[in-house]
Coordinates of C-alpha atoms and ligand atoms in Angstrom, one line a residue:
X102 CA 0.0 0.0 0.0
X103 CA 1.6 3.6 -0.8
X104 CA 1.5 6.5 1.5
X105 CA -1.9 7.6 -0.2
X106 CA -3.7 4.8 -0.5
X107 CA -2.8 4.4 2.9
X108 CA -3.9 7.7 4.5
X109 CA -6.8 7.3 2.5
X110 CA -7.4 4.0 4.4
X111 CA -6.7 5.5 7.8
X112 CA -9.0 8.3 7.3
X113 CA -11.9 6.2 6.3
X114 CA -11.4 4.2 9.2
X115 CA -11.1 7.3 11.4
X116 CA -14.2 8.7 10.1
X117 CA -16.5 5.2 10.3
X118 CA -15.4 5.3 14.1
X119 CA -16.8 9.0 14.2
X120 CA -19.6 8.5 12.7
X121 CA -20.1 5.4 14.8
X122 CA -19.6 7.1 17.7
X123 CA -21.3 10.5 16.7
X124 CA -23.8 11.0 19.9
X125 CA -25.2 14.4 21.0
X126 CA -23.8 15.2 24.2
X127 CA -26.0 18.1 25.6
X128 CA -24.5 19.5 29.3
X129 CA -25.4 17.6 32.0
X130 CA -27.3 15.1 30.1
X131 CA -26.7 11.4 28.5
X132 CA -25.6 11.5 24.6
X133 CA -28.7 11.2 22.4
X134 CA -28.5 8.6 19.5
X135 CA -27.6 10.2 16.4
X136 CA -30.3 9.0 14.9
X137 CA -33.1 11.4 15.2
X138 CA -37.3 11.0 14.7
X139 CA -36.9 12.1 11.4
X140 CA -34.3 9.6 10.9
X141 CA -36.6 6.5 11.8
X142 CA -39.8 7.9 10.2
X143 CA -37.4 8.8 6.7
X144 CA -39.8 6.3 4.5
X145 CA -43.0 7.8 6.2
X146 CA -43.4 11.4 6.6
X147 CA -41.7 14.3 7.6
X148 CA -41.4 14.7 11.7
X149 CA -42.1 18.7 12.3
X150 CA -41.8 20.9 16.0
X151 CA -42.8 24.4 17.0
X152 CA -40.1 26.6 17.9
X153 CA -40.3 29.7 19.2
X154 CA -37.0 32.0 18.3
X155 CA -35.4 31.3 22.1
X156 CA -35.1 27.9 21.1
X157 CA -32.7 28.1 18.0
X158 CA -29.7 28.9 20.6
X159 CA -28.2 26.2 22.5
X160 CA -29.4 23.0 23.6
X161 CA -33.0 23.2 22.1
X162 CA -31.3 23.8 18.8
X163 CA -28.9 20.9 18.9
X164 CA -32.2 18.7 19.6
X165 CA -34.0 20.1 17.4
X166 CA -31.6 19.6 14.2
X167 CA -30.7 15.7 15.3
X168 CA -34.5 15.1 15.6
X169 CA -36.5 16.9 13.5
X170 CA -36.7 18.0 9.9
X171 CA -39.8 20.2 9.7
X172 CA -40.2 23.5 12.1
X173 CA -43.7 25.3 12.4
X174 CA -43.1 28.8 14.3
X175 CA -45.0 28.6 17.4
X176 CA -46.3 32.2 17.4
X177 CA -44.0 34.1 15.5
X178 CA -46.0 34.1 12.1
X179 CA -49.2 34.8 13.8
X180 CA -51.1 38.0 12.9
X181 CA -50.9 39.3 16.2
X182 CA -47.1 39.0 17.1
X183 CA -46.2 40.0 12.9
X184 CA -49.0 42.5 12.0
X185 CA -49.4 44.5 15.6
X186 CA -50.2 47.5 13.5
X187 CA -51.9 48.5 10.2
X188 CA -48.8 49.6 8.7
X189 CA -46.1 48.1 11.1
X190 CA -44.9 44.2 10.7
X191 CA -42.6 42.9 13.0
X192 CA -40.8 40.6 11.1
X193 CA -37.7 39.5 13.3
X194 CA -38.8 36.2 15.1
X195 CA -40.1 34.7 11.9
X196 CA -37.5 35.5 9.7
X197 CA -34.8 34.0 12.5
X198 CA -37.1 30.9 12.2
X199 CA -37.2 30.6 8.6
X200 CA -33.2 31.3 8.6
X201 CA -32.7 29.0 10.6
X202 CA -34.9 26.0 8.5
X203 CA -33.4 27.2 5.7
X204 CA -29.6 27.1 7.1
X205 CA -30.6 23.1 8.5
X206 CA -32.6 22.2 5.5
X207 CA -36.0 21.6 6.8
X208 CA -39.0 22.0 6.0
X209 CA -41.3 25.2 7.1
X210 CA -44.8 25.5 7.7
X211 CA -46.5 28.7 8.0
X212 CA -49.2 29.1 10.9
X213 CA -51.1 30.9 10.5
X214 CA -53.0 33.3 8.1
X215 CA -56.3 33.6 9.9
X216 CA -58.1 32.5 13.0
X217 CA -59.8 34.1 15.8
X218 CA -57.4 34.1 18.7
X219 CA -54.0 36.5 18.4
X220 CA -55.5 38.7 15.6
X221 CA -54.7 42.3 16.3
X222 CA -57.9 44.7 17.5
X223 CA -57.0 46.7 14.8
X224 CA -58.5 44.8 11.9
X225 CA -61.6 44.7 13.7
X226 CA -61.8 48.5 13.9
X227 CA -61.8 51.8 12.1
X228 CA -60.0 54.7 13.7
X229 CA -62.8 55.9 16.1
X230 CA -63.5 52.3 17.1
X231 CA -66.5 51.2 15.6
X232 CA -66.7 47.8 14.1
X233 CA -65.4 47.6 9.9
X234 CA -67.6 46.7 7.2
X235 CA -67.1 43.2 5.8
X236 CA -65.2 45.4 2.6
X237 CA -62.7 46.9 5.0
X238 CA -62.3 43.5 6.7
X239 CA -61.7 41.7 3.9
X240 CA -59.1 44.1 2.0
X241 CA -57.2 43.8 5.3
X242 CA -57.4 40.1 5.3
X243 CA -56.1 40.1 1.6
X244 CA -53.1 43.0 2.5
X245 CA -52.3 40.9 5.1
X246 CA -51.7 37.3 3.3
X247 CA -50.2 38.5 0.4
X248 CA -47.7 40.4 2.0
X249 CA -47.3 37.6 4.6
X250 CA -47.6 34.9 2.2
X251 CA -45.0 36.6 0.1
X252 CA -42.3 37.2 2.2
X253 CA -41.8 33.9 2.9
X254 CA -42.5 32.2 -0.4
X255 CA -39.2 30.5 -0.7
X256 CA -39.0 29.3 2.4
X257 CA -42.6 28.2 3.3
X258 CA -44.2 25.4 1.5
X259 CA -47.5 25.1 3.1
X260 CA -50.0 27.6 5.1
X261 CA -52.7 26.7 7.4
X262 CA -54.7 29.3 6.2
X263 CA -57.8 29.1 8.2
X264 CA -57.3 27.8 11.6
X265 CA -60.2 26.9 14.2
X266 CA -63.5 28.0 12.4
X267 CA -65.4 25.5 13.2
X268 CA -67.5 25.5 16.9
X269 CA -67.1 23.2 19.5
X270 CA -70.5 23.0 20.4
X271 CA -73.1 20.6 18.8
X272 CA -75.9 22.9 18.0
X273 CA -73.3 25.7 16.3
X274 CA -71.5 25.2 13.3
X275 CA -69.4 28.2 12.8
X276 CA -67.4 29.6 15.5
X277 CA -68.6 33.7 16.2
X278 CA -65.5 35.1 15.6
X279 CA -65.1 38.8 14.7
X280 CA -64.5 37.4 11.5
X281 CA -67.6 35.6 11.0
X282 CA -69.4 38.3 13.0
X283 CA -68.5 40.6 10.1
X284 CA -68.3 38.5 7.0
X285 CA -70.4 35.5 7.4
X286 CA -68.5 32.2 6.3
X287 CA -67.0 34.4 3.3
X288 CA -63.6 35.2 5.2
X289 CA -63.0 31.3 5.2
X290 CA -63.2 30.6 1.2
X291 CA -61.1 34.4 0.9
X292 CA -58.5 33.6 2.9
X293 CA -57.8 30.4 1.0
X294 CA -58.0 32.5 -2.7
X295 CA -55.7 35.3 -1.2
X296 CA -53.2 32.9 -0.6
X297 CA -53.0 30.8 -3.4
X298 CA -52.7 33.8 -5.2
X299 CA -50.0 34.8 -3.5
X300 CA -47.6 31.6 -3.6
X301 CA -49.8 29.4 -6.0
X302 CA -47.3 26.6 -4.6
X303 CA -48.3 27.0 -1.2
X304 CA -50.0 23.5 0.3
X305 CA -53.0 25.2 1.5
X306 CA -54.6 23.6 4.7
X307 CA -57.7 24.2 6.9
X308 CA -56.4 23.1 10.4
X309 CA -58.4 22.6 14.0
X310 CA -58.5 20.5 17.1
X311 CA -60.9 18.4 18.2
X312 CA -61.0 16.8 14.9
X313 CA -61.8 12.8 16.1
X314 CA -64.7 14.3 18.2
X315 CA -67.6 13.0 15.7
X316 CA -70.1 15.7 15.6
X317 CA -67.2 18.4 14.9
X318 CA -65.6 15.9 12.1
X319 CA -68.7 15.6 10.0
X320 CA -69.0 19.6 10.6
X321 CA -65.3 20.7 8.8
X322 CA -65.8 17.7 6.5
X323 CA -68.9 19.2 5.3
X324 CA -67.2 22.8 5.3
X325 CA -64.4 21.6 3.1
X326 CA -66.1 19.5 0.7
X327 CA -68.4 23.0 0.1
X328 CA -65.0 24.7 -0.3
X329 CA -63.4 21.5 -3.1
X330 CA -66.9 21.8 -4.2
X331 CA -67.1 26.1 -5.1
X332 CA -63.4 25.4 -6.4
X333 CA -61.8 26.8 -3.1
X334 CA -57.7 26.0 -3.4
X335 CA -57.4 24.2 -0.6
X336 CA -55.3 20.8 -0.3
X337 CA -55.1 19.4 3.4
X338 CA -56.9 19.2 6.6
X339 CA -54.4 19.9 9.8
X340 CA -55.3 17.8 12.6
X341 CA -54.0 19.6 15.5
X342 CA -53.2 16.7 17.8
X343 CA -53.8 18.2 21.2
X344 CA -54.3 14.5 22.5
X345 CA -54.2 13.1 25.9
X346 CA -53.8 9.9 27.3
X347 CA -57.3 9.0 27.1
X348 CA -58.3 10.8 23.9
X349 CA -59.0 10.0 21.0
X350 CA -59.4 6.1 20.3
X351 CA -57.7 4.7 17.3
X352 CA -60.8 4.5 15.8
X353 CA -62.0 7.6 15.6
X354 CA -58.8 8.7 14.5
X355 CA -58.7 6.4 11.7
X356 CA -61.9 7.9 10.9
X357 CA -61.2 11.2 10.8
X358 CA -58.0 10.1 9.0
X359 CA -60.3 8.3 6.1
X360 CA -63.0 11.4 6.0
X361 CA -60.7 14.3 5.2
X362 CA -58.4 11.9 2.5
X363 CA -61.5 10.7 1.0
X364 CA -62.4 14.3 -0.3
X365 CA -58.6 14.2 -2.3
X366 CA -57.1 16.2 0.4
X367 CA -53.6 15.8 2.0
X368 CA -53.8 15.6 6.2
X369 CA -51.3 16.5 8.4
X370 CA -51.0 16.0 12.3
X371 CA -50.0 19.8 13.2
X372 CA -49.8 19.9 16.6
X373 CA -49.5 17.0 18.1
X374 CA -48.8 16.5 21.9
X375 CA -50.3 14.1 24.7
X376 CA -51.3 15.4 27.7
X377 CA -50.9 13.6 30.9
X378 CA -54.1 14.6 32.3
X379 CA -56.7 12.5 31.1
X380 CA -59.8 15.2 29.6
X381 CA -61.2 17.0 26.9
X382 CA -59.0 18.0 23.8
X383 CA -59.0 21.7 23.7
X384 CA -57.3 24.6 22.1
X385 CA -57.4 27.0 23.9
X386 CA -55.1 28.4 26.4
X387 CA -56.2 29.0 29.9
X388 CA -53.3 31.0 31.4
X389 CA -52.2 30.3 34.6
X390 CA -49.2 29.4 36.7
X391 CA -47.7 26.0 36.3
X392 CA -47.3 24.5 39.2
X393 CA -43.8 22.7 38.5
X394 CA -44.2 19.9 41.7
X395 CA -46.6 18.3 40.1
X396 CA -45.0 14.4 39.1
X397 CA -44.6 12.3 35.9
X398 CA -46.5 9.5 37.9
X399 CA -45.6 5.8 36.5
X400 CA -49.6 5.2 35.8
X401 CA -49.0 8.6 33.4
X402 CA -45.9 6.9 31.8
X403 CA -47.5 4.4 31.2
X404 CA -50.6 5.7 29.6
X405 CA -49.0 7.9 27.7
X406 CA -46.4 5.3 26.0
X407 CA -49.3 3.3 24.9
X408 CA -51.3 6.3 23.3
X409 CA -47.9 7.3 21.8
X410 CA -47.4 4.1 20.3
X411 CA -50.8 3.3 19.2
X412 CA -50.9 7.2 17.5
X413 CA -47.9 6.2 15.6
X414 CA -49.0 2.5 14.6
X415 CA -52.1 4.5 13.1
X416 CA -50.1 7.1 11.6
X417 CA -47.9 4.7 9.9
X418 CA -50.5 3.0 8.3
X419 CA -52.0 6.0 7.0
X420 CA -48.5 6.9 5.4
X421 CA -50.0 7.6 2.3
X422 CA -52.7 10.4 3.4
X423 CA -50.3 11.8 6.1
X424 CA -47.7 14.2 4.9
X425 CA -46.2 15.1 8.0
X426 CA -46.2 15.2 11.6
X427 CA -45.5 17.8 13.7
X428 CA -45.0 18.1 17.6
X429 CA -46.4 21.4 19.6
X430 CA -42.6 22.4 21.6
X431 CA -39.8 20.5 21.9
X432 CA -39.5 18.9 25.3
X433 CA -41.4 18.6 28.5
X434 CA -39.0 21.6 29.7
X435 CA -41.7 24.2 28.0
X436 CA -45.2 23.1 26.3
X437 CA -47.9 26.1 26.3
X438 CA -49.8 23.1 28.2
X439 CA -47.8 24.1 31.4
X440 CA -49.8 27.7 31.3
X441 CA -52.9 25.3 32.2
X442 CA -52.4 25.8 36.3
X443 CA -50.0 22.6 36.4
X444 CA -47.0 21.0 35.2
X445 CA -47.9 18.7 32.0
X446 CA -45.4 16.4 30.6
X447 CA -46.9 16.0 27.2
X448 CA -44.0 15.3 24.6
X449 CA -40.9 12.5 23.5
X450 CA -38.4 14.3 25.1
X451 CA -38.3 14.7 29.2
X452 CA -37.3 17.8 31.5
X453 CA -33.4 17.3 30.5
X454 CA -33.8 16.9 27.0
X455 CA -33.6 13.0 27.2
X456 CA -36.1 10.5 24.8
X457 CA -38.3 9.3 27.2
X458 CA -39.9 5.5 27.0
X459 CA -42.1 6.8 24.9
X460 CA -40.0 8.3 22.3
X461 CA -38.3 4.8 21.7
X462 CA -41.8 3.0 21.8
X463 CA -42.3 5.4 19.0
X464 CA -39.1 4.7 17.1
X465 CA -38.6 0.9 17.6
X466 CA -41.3 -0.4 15.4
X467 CA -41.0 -3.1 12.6
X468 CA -40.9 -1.8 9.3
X469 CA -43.1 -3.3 6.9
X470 CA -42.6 -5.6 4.5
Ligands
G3I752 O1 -46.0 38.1 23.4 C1 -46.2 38.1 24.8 C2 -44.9 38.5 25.4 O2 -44.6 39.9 25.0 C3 -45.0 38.4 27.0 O3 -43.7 38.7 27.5 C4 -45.4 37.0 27.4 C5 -45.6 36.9 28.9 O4 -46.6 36.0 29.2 O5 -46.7 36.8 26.7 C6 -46.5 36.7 25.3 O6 -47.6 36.3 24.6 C7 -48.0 34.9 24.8 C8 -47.5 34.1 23.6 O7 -48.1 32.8 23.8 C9 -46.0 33.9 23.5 O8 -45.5 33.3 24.7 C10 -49.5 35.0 24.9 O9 -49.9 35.7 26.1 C11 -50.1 33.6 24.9 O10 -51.5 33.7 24.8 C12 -49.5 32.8 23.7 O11 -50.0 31.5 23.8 C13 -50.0 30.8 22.6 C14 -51.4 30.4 22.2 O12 -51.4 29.6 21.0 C15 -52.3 31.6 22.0 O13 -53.6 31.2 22.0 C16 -49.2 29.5 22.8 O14 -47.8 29.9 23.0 C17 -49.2 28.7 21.6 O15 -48.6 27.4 21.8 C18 -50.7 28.4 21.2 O16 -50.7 27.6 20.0 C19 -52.0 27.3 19.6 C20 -52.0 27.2 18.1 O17 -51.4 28.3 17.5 C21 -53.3 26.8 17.5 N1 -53.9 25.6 18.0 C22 -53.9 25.6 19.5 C23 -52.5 25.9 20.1 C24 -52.6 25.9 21.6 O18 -53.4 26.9 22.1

C-alpha cells in the first residue's frame, strides 16, 4: 500500500469510528443517538416541531436539528405578534425561524394566516373604534396574506390558512369570531383564494383541534367538501393533535384520517402533543401558573407510552394520506400546556432533554414488509 492509499485507508477508518460514535452530548445530560425522529420515520413522513426563536440557541437547537426535519413557528408568524399594526410588521422572530430552517434544511410551515385568537384589535376596527364593514375587513385580510404569504415564499411550503373556524359546540356550526361576525362564512373561502394567489405553490390547509370528536368531524368535512366543491384552493386538513392519554381512540382517529383523504385532500397531524391529564381536547389556552411539583407518575408513563405508540402505529398506516407530523414544543421543559395551572409532561423528550420511553416506543417499530 503507498503513502496515499494508505492515509486514505486510515482516514476512512477514522471517520466510520466517528460517525459510529457520533452521539449528542448536551451539558449535563446522557448522549442522544444520532439518529433522530426524522431519521426513523425517513420512509414515512416528515417529523415537524414548534419553535419559538429562544429555542434556535443552545441545547434546544442541537435537539431540534438531530430530531426533527420540519419546524412550524409557534407564534412568531401569527397576525398578532407579525401585523401589531396596520402599517407596522414585525418581522424578526419569523425570519430567525425561517433562517434557521433554511440554514438546517427543513421544511417550514407557516401558521397561520387567519383564526380568531392572536389577531390584532386593529383589523376589527376603524380609527374611532366602531366595528369595519365586511369590505374593509376583507381588503385587510387580503393586505395581510399577500404580504405575509409573500415574504416567505421560498421558504414556506404550506400555510394553514384558516385555523379553528369551526365550533365546538353541537348545535353551532361556525365559531362567532369577529370574523364571522362581520363577513359570514365568506372570510374562510377568501383567505384560501388570497393565498394561493400569493404563492400558487403554497400547500393550503384548513387546520383545528378536536377533529376525532364525531359531531365536529362531520362539521369541517362538510365545510371543506363545500370549499373542493365552489373550487376553493385548498389541499389538506391539519389535525391539530392536542391529544391526551385517554383521547381519542384509534378509531375515531382512523376515521377522521379516512373522512378528510377521502375528499382528495392531503392531512397533516400539526400539533401533536399528549397530555398527561386524562380530559377533553382543547385549544385554547387558559393562562395560569404552572405549578412545576406536580409528578410524571408511573400510571401517566404508562398511559402515555401506549397512546404514543398506538398514534404512531395508526399514523404509519395512513403513510399515504399523512404528509407530515409535527409536535407542539420541543420537550417537557416548556409546552404552552404548562400555562394550564400545572406542570404537564406531554412530549418525546423529558425535562433534561432526554427521549423518554415513549419516544423509543415510537421509534422501535418493525418496518413493513
Ligand atoms: O407576546 C407576549 C410577550 O410579550 C410576553 O412577555 C409574554 C408573557 O406572558 O406573553 C407573550 O404572549 C404569549 C404568547 O403565547 C407567547 O409566549 C401569549 O400571552 C399567549 O397567549 C400565547 O399563547 C400561545 C397560544 O397559542 C395563543 O392562543 C401559545 O404559546 C401557543 O402554543 C398556542 O398555540 C395554539 C396554536 O397556534 C393553534 N392551536 C392551539 C394551540 C394551543 O393553544
Amino acid at each position: 500500500m503507498n503513502i496515499r492509499k494508505g492515509i486514505l485507508v486510515a482516514l476512512a477508518v477514522s471517520l466510520f469510528f466517528a460517525s459510529c460514535s457520533s452521539s449528542i452530548k448536551t451539558t449535563g445530560a446522557k448522549p442522544i443517538s444520532a439518529k433522530g425522529l426524522k431519521d426513523y420515520y425517513k420512509d414515512f413522513f416528515p417529523i415537524g416541531v414548534a419553535v419559538a426563536p429562544r429555542m434556535l440557541h443552545g441545547e434546544d437547537s442541537v435537539l431540534i436539528v438531530n430530531q426533527f426535519n420540519s419546524l412550524t413557528a409557534e407564534n412568531a408568524m401569527k397576525m398578532g405578534p407579525i401585523h401589531p399594526r396596520e402599517n407596522e410588521y414585525y418581522w424578526k422572530d419569523a425570519d430567525s425561524i425561517a433562517a434557521f430552517a433554511k440554514k438546517h434544511r427543513m421544511r417550514l410551515r407557516g401558521h397561520n394566516l387567519c383564526w380568531h385568537a392572536q389577531a390584532p384589535s386593529w383589523m376589527f376596527q376603524t380609527a374611532t373604534g366602531d366595528t369595519v364593514t365586511k369590505e374593509v375587513v376583507l381588503q385587510r385580510l387580503k393586505d395581510h396574506i399577500t404580504t405575509v404569504v409573500n415574504r416567505y415564499k421560498d421558504y414556506v411550503y404550506g400555510w394553514d390558512v384558516v385555523n379553528e373556524a369551526i365550533d365546538d359546540r353541537d348545535s353551532i356550526f361556525y365559531r362567532p369570531s369577529a370574523w364571522y361576525k362581520i363577513c359570514g362564512e365568506e372570510f374562510i373561502a377568501k383567505a384560501f383564494e388570497y393565498a394561493h394567489a400569493a404563492d400558487p405553490k403554497a400547500v393550503l390547509f384548513y387546520n383545528d383541534y378536536n377533529t376525532e370528536n364525531p359531531k365536529k368531524r362531520e362539521k369541517i368535512y362538510e365545510m371543506v367538501k363545500k370549499l373542493k366543491e365552489a373550487g376553493v384552493p385548498i389541499h389538506g386538513v391539519g389535525l391539530q393533535g392536542h391529544w391526551s392519554v385517554n383521547n381519542p381512540s384509534g378509531e375515531e382517529l382512523r376515521k377522521s384520517i379516512q373522512l378528510f383523504s377521502s375528499l382528495g385532500l392531503q392531512v397533516q397531524v400539526t400539533e401533536l402533543d399528549v397530555s398527561v391529564y386524562a380530559g377533553r381536547q382543547g385549544g385554547q389556552l387558559v393562562q395560569g401558573r404552572s405549578d412545576t411539583t406536580s409528578n410524571f407518575t408511573p400510571e401517566m408513563e404508562q398511559q402515555q407510552r401506549d397512546q404514543y405508540k398506538m398514534f404512531f402505529d395508526v399514523f404509519r398506516q395512513y403513510k399515504n394520506k399523512l404528509t407530515g407530523v409535527t409536535f407542539w414544543n420541543v420537550s417537557d421543559r416548556y409546552s404552552w400546556l404548562d400555562g394550564r395551572g400545572r406542570k404537564n409532561y406531554p412530549l418525546l423528550f423529558d425535562t433534561k432533554r432526554q427521549p423518554k420511553k415513549a419516544y423509543w416506543d415510537v421509534v422501535n417499530f418493525k418496518a413493513a414488509k
